[in-house]
């Protein structure tokens, strides 16, 4: 997008980045993306005067950042409780009530407004994948003649389990953090 | 907390704007979907509603994260791809409720504001 390379546009975006420095990273990045896309379109094929008009119509970077700040509200404690309960039930519910507990967690996850579609898919897939992969590995190990790889299989399974466990914890933490970020 | 005594009309209007401009966005999108630049231009054309086109983007982000509007990137006939905004079912329901209440509210205020 060479259009946004205009020095005035560059300067505007730098000022906006500075003015929005105190906003949560997600909010700031989305704002910058939106404004950048806007300028790419409004200043394309514009002469100097056209670029100035486009920037004037946008409002000052400080006004734009202030509008974003006004939309940034701290999460209510009720929202936070819902998010934590969801992630907890998603991962531990199945141990309390097999299958149904997990399904409850998945339903809560998909009803949660603070997760993106990708995060919901990730959260839904995490536990089944964590169960299927080791199960498949174990079953395939039964098929391999025990004499051919007796020394390798033990450590491999162990490492595999460790990777799956770390992956699960990572998804767990990611979902909690994703819900906590302030998205506007 | 804000101090009403410093500049009452300005503060009050800013609060009112904050509560209502989102519904103006939704009303526009209720007629048909629009791409970002088109949407912010139409709104910012009314100076009473917004200080500038750029101040509307944070509002669009909030409406999106609240599930009131949905967005989709589409190729543009000229230039870079455009982000299109459309009203969701949830947004439509919310808009309809607001429409009814706003009519009553503004009629009531008008009754008192007439000289």
Coordinates of N, CA and C in Angstrom, one line a residue, chain A residues 31-172:
Chain A
X31 N -7.5 -0.1 16.4 CA -7.7 1.3 16.0 C -6.7 1.7 14.9
X32 N -5.5 1.3 15.1 CA -4.5 1.7 14.1 C -4.7 1.0 12.7
X33 N -5.1 -0.3 12.8 CA -5.5 -1.0 11.6 C -6.6 -0.3 10.9
X34 N -7.7 0.0 11.6 CA -8.8 0.6 11.0 C -8.5 2.0 10.4
X35 N -7.7 2.8 11.1 CA -7.4 4.1 10.6 C -6.5 4.0 9.4
X36 N -5.5 3.0 9.4 CA -4.6 2.8 8.3 C -5.4 2.4 7.1
X37 N -6.3 1.4 7.2 CA -7.1 1.0 6.1 C -7.9 2.1 5.5
X38 N -8.5 2.9 6.4 CA -9.3 4.1 6.0 C -8.4 5.0 5.2
X39 N -7.2 5.3 5.7 CA -6.3 6.3 4.9 C -5.8 5.7 3.6
X40 N -5.6 4.4 3.6 CA -5.1 3.7 2.4 C -6.2 4.0 1.3
X41 N -7.5 3.9 1.7 CA -8.5 4.1 0.7 C -8.7 5.6 0.4
X42 N -8.8 6.5 1.4 CA -9.1 7.9 1.2 C -8.0 8.7 0.6
X43 N -6.8 8.2 0.8 CA -5.6 9.0 0.2 C -5.1 8.4 -1.1
X44 N -5.7 7.3 -1.5 CA -5.2 6.7 -2.7 C -5.5 7.7 -3.9
X45 N -4.5 7.9 -4.7 CA -4.6 8.8 -5.8 C -4.9 10.2 -5.4
X46 N -4.7 10.6 -4.2 CA -5.0 12.0 -3.8 C -3.7 12.8 -3.9
X47 N -3.9 14.1 -4.3 CA -2.8 15.0 -4.3 C -2.6 15.5 -2.8
X48 N -1.6 16.3 -2.7 CA -1.3 16.9 -1.4 C -2.5 17.5 -0.7
X49 N -3.3 18.2 -1.4 CA -4.5 18.9 -0.8 C -5.5 17.8 -0.4
X50 N -5.6 16.8 -1.3 CA -6.5 15.7 -1.0 C -6.2 15.0 0.2
X51 N -4.9 14.7 0.4 CA -4.4 14.0 1.6 C -4.7 14.9 2.9
X52 N -4.5 16.2 2.8 CA -4.8 17.1 3.9 C -6.3 17.0 4.3
X53 N -7.1 17.0 3.2 CA -8.6 17.0 3.5 C -8.9 15.7 4.2
X54 N -8.4 14.6 3.7 CA -8.7 13.3 4.2 C -8.3 13.2 5.7
X55 N -7.1 13.8 6.0 CA -6.7 13.8 7.4 C -7.5 14.7 8.3
X56 N -7.9 15.9 7.7 CA -8.8 16.8 8.5 C -10.1 16.1 8.8
X57 N -10.7 15.4 7.8 CA -12.0 14.8 8.1 C -11.9 13.7 9.1
X58 N -10.7 13.1 9.3 CA -10.6 12.1 10.2 C -10.6 12.6 11.7
X59 N -10.3 13.8 11.9 CA -10.2 14.4 13.2 C -8.7 14.3 13.7
X60 N -8.4 15.0 14.7 CA -7.0 14.9 15.2 C -6.7 13.5 15.8
X61 N -5.4 13.1 15.7 CA -5.1 11.8 16.3 C -5.5 11.7 17.8
X62 N -5.4 12.9 18.5 CA -5.7 12.9 19.9 C -7.2 12.7 20.1
X63 N -8.0 13.3 19.2 CA -9.5 13.1 19.3 C -9.9 11.7 19.1
X64 N -9.2 11.1 18.1 CA -9.5 9.7 17.8 C -9.1 8.8 18.9
X65 N -7.9 9.0 19.5 CA -7.5 8.2 20.6 C -8.4 8.4 21.8
X66 N -8.9 9.6 22.0 CA -9.8 9.9 23.2 C -11.1 9.1 23.0
X67 N -11.5 9.1 21.8 CA -12.8 8.3 21.5 C -12.6 6.8 21.8
X68 N -11.4 6.3 21.5 CA -11.1 4.9 21.8 C -11.0 4.7 23.3
X69 N -10.4 5.7 24.0 CA -10.3 5.6 25.5 C -11.7 5.6 26.1
X70 N -12.6 6.4 25.6 CA -13.9 6.5 26.1 C -14.7 5.1 26.0
X71 N -14.3 4.4 25.0 CA -15.0 3.1 24.7 C -14.4 2.0 25.6
X72 N -13.2 2.3 26.2 CA -12.5 1.2 26.9 C -13.0 1.2 28.4
X73 N -13.8 0.2 28.7 CA -14.4 0.1 30.0 C -13.8 -1.1 30.7
X74 N -13.5 -1.0 32.0 CA -13.0 -2.2 32.7 C -14.0 -3.2 32.7
X75 N -13.6 -4.5 32.6 CA -14.5 -5.6 32.6 C -15.2 -5.7 34.0
X76 N -16.5 -6.0 34.0 CA -17.2 -6.1 35.2 C -16.7 -7.5 35.9
X77 N -16.8 -7.5 37.2 CA -16.4 -8.8 37.9 C -17.2 -10.0 37.5
X78 N -18.5 -9.7 37.1 CA -19.4 -10.8 36.7 C -18.9 -11.4 35.4
X79 N -18.5 -10.6 34.5 CA -17.9 -11.1 33.2 C -16.7 -11.9 33.5
X80 N -15.8 -11.5 34.3 CA -14.6 -12.2 34.6 C -14.9 -13.5 35.2
X81 N -15.9 -13.5 36.1 CA -16.3 -14.8 36.8 C -16.8 -15.8 35.8
X82 N -17.6 -15.3 34.8 CA -18.1 -16.2 33.8 C -17.0 -16.8 33.0
X83 N -16.0 -16.0 32.6 CA -14.9 -16.4 31.8 C -14.1 -17.5 32.5
X84 N -13.8 -17.2 33.8 CA -13.0 -18.2 34.5 C -13.7 -19.5 34.7
X85 N -15.0 -19.4 35.1 CA -15.8 -20.6 35.3 C -15.9 -21.4 34.0
X86 N -16.0 -20.7 32.8 CA -16.1 -21.4 31.6 C -14.9 -22.2 31.3
X87 N -13.7 -21.6 31.4 CA -12.5 -22.3 31.1 C -12.3 -23.4 32.1
X88 N -12.6 -23.2 33.4 CA -12.5 -24.2 34.4 C -13.3 -25.4 34.1
X89 N -14.6 -25.2 33.8 CA -15.5 -26.3 33.5 C -15.1 -27.0 32.2
X90 N -14.7 -26.2 31.2 CA -14.2 -26.8 29.9 C -13.2 -27.9 30.1
X91 N -12.2 -27.5 31.0 CA -11.1 -28.5 31.2 C -11.3 -29.5 32.3
X92 N -12.0 -29.1 33.4 CA -12.1 -29.9 34.5 C -13.5 -30.6 34.7
X93 N -14.5 -30.0 34.0 CA -15.9 -30.4 34.1 C -16.0 -31.9 33.7
X94 N -15.3 -32.3 32.8 CA -15.3 -33.7 32.3 C -14.9 -34.7 33.4
X95 N -14.0 -34.3 34.3 CA -13.6 -35.2 35.4 C -14.7 -35.3 36.4
X96 N -15.5 -34.3 36.6 CA -16.6 -34.3 37.6 C -17.7 -35.1 37.0
X97 N -18.2 -34.7 35.9 CA -19.3 -35.5 35.2 C -18.8 -35.8 33.8
X98 N -18.3 -37.0 33.6 CA -17.7 -37.4 32.3 C -18.6 -36.9 31.1
X99 N -17.9 -36.5 30.1 CA -18.5 -36.0 28.8 C -19.5 -34.8 29.0
X100 N -20.5 -35.0 29.8 CA -21.5 -33.9 30.0 C -20.8 -32.6 30.6
X101 N -19.9 -32.8 31.5 CA -19.2 -31.7 32.1 C -18.5 -30.9 31.0
X102 N -17.8 -31.7 30.1 CA -17.1 -31.0 29.1 C -18.0 -30.3 28.1
X103 N -19.2 -31.0 27.8 CA -20.1 -30.3 26.9 C -20.7 -29.0 27.5
X104 N -20.9 -29.0 28.8 CA -21.3 -27.8 29.4 C -20.3 -26.7 29.2
X105 N -19.0 -27.1 29.4 CA -17.9 -26.1 29.2 C -17.9 -25.6 27.7
X106 N -18.2 -26.4 26.8 CA -18.2 -26.0 25.4 C -19.3 -25.1 25.1
X107 N -20.5 -25.4 25.7 CA -21.7 -24.5 25.5 C -21.4 -23.1 26.1
X108 N -20.8 -23.1 27.3 CA -20.4 -21.8 27.9 C -19.4 -21.0 27.1
X109 N -18.4 -21.8 26.5 CA -17.4 -21.2 25.7 C -18.0 -20.5 24.5
X110 N -18.9 -21.2 23.8 CA -19.5 -20.6 22.6 C -20.5 -19.5 22.9
X111 N -21.0 -19.4 24.1 CA -21.9 -18.3 24.5 C -21.1 -17.1 25.0
X112 N -19.8 -17.4 25.3 CA -19.0 -16.3 25.8 C -18.7 -15.2 24.8
X113 N -19.0 -13.9 25.1 CA -18.9 -12.9 24.1 C -17.4 -12.4 23.9
X114 N -16.5 -12.8 24.8 CA -15.2 -12.2 24.8 C -14.2 -13.1 24.1
X115 N -14.6 -14.2 23.5 CA -13.7 -15.0 22.7 C -14.0 -14.9 21.2
X116 N -13.0 -14.9 20.4 CA -13.2 -14.9 19.0 C -13.6 -16.3 18.5
X117 N -14.0 -16.4 17.3 CA -14.4 -17.7 16.7 C -13.2 -18.7 16.8
X118 N -12.0 -18.2 16.4 CA -10.9 -19.1 16.4 C -10.6 -19.6 17.8
X119 N -10.7 -18.8 18.8 CA -10.5 -19.2 20.2 C -11.5 -20.2 20.6
X120 N -12.7 -20.0 20.2 CA -13.7 -21.0 20.5 C -13.4 -22.4 19.9
X121 N -13.0 -22.4 18.7 CA -12.7 -23.6 18.0 C -11.5 -24.3 18.7
X122 N -10.5 -23.5 19.0 CA -9.3 -23.9 19.8 C -9.7 -24.6 21.1
X123 N -10.6 -23.9 21.8 CA -11.0 -24.4 23.1 C -11.8 -25.7 23.0
X124 N -12.6 -25.7 22.0 CA -13.4 -26.9 21.8 C -12.6 -28.1 21.4
X125 N -11.6 -27.9 20.6 CA -10.7 -29.0 20.1 C -9.7 -29.5 21.1
X126 N -9.3 -28.6 22.0 CA -8.2 -28.9 22.9 C -8.3 -30.2 23.6
X127 N -9.3 -30.5 24.3 CA -9.4 -31.7 25.1 C -9.6 -32.9 24.2
X128 N -10.5 -32.9 23.2 CA -10.5 -34.1 22.4 C -9.2 -34.4 21.7
X129 N -8.5 -33.4 21.2 CA -7.2 -33.7 20.6 C -6.2 -34.3 21.6
X130 N -6.3 -33.7 22.9 CA -5.4 -34.1 23.9 C -5.6 -35.6 24.3
X131 N -6.9 -36.0 24.1 CA -7.2 -37.4 24.4 C -6.9 -38.3 23.2
X132 N -7.2 -37.9 22.0 CA -7.1 -38.7 20.8 C -5.7 -39.0 20.5
X133 N -4.8 -38.0 20.5 CA -3.4 -38.2 20.1 C -2.7 -39.2 21.0
X134 N -2.7 -39.1 22.3 CA -2.0 -40.1 23.1 C -2.7 -41.5 22.9
X135 N -4.0 -41.5 22.8 CA -4.7 -42.8 22.6 C -4.3 -43.4 21.3
X136 N -4.2 -42.6 20.2 CA -3.7 -43.1 18.9 C -2.3 -43.6 19.0
X137 N -1.5 -42.8 19.7 CA -0.1 -43.2 19.8 C 0.0 -44.5 20.6
X138 N -0.8 -44.7 21.6 CA -0.7 -45.9 22.4 C -1.2 -47.1 21.6
X139 N -2.3 -46.9 20.9 CA -2.8 -48.0 20.1 C -1.8 -48.4 19.0
X140 N -1.2 -47.4 18.4 CA -0.2 -47.7 17.3 C 1.0 -48.4 17.9
X141 N 1.3 -48.1 19.2 CA 2.5 -48.7 19.8 C 2.2 -50.2 20.0
X142 N 0.9 -50.6 20.2 CA 0.6 -52.0 20.3 C 0.8 -52.7 19.0
X143 N 0.6 -52.0 17.9 CA 0.7 -52.6 16.6 C 2.2 -52.9 16.2
X144 N 3.1 -52.0 16.7 CA 4.5 -52.1 16.4 C 5.0 -53.3 17.2
X145 N 5.7 -54.3 16.5 CA 6.2 -55.4 17.2 C 7.1 -54.9 18.4
X146 N 6.9 -55.4 19.6 CA 7.6 -54.9 20.7 C 9.1 -55.0 20.6
X147 N 9.6 -56.0 19.8 CA 11.0 -56.2 19.8 C 11.7 -55.1 19.0
X148 N 11.0 -54.5 18.0 CA 11.6 -53.6 17.1 C 12.0 -52.3 17.7
X149 N 11.2 -51.8 18.7 CA 11.5 -50.5 19.2 C 11.2 -50.4 20.7
X150 N 11.7 -51.3 21.5 CA 11.3 -51.3 22.9 C 12.0 -50.2 23.7
X151 N 13.1 -49.7 23.2 CA 13.8 -48.7 24.0 C 13.3 -47.3 23.6
X152 N 12.9 -47.1 22.4 CA 12.5 -45.8 21.9 C 11.1 -45.4 22.3
X153 N 10.2 -46.4 22.3 CA 8.8 -46.1 22.5 C 8.5 -45.4 23.9
X154 N 9.1 -45.9 24.9 CA 8.9 -45.4 26.3 C 9.1 -43.9 26.4
X155 N 10.3 -43.5 26.1 CA 10.6 -42.0 26.1 C 9.7 -41.2 25.2
X156 N 9.5 -41.8 24.0 CA 8.6 -41.0 23.0 C 7.2 -40.8 23.6
X157 N 6.7 -41.8 24.2 CA 5.3 -41.7 24.8 C 5.4 -40.6 25.9
X158 N 6.4 -40.7 26.7 CA 6.5 -39.8 27.8 C 6.6 -38.3 27.3
X159 N 7.5 -38.1 26.3 CA 7.6 -36.8 25.8 C 6.3 -36.3 25.2
X160 N 5.7 -37.3 24.4 CA 4.4 -36.9 23.8 C 3.4 -36.5 24.9
X161 N 3.3 -37.2 25.9 CA 2.4 -36.8 27.0 C 2.7 -35.5 27.6
X162 N 4.0 -35.2 27.8 CA 4.4 -33.9 28.3 C 4.0 -32.8 27.4
X163 N 4.2 -33.0 26.1 CA 3.8 -32.0 25.1 C 2.3 -31.7 25.1
X164 N 1.6 -32.8 25.2 CA 0.1 -32.6 25.2 C -0.3 -31.9 26.5
X165 N 0.3 -32.2 27.6 CA 0.0 -31.5 28.9 C 0.3 -30.0 28.8
X166 N 1.5 -29.8 28.3 CA 1.9 -28.3 28.1 C 1.0 -27.6 27.2
X167 N 0.6 -28.3 26.1 CA -0.3 -27.7 25.1 C -1.7 -27.3 25.8
X168 N -2.2 -28.3 26.6 CA -3.4 -28.0 27.3 C -3.3 -26.8 28.2
X169 N -2.3 -26.8 29.0 CA -2.1 -25.6 29.9 C -2.0 -24.3 29.1
X170 N -1.3 -24.4 28.0 CA -1.1 -23.2 27.1 C -2.5 -22.7 26.6
X171 N -3.3 -23.6 26.2 CA -4.7 -23.2 25.7 C -5.5 -22.7 26.9
X172 N -5.4 -23.3 28.0 CA -6.1 -22.9 29.2 C -5.7 -21.4 29.5

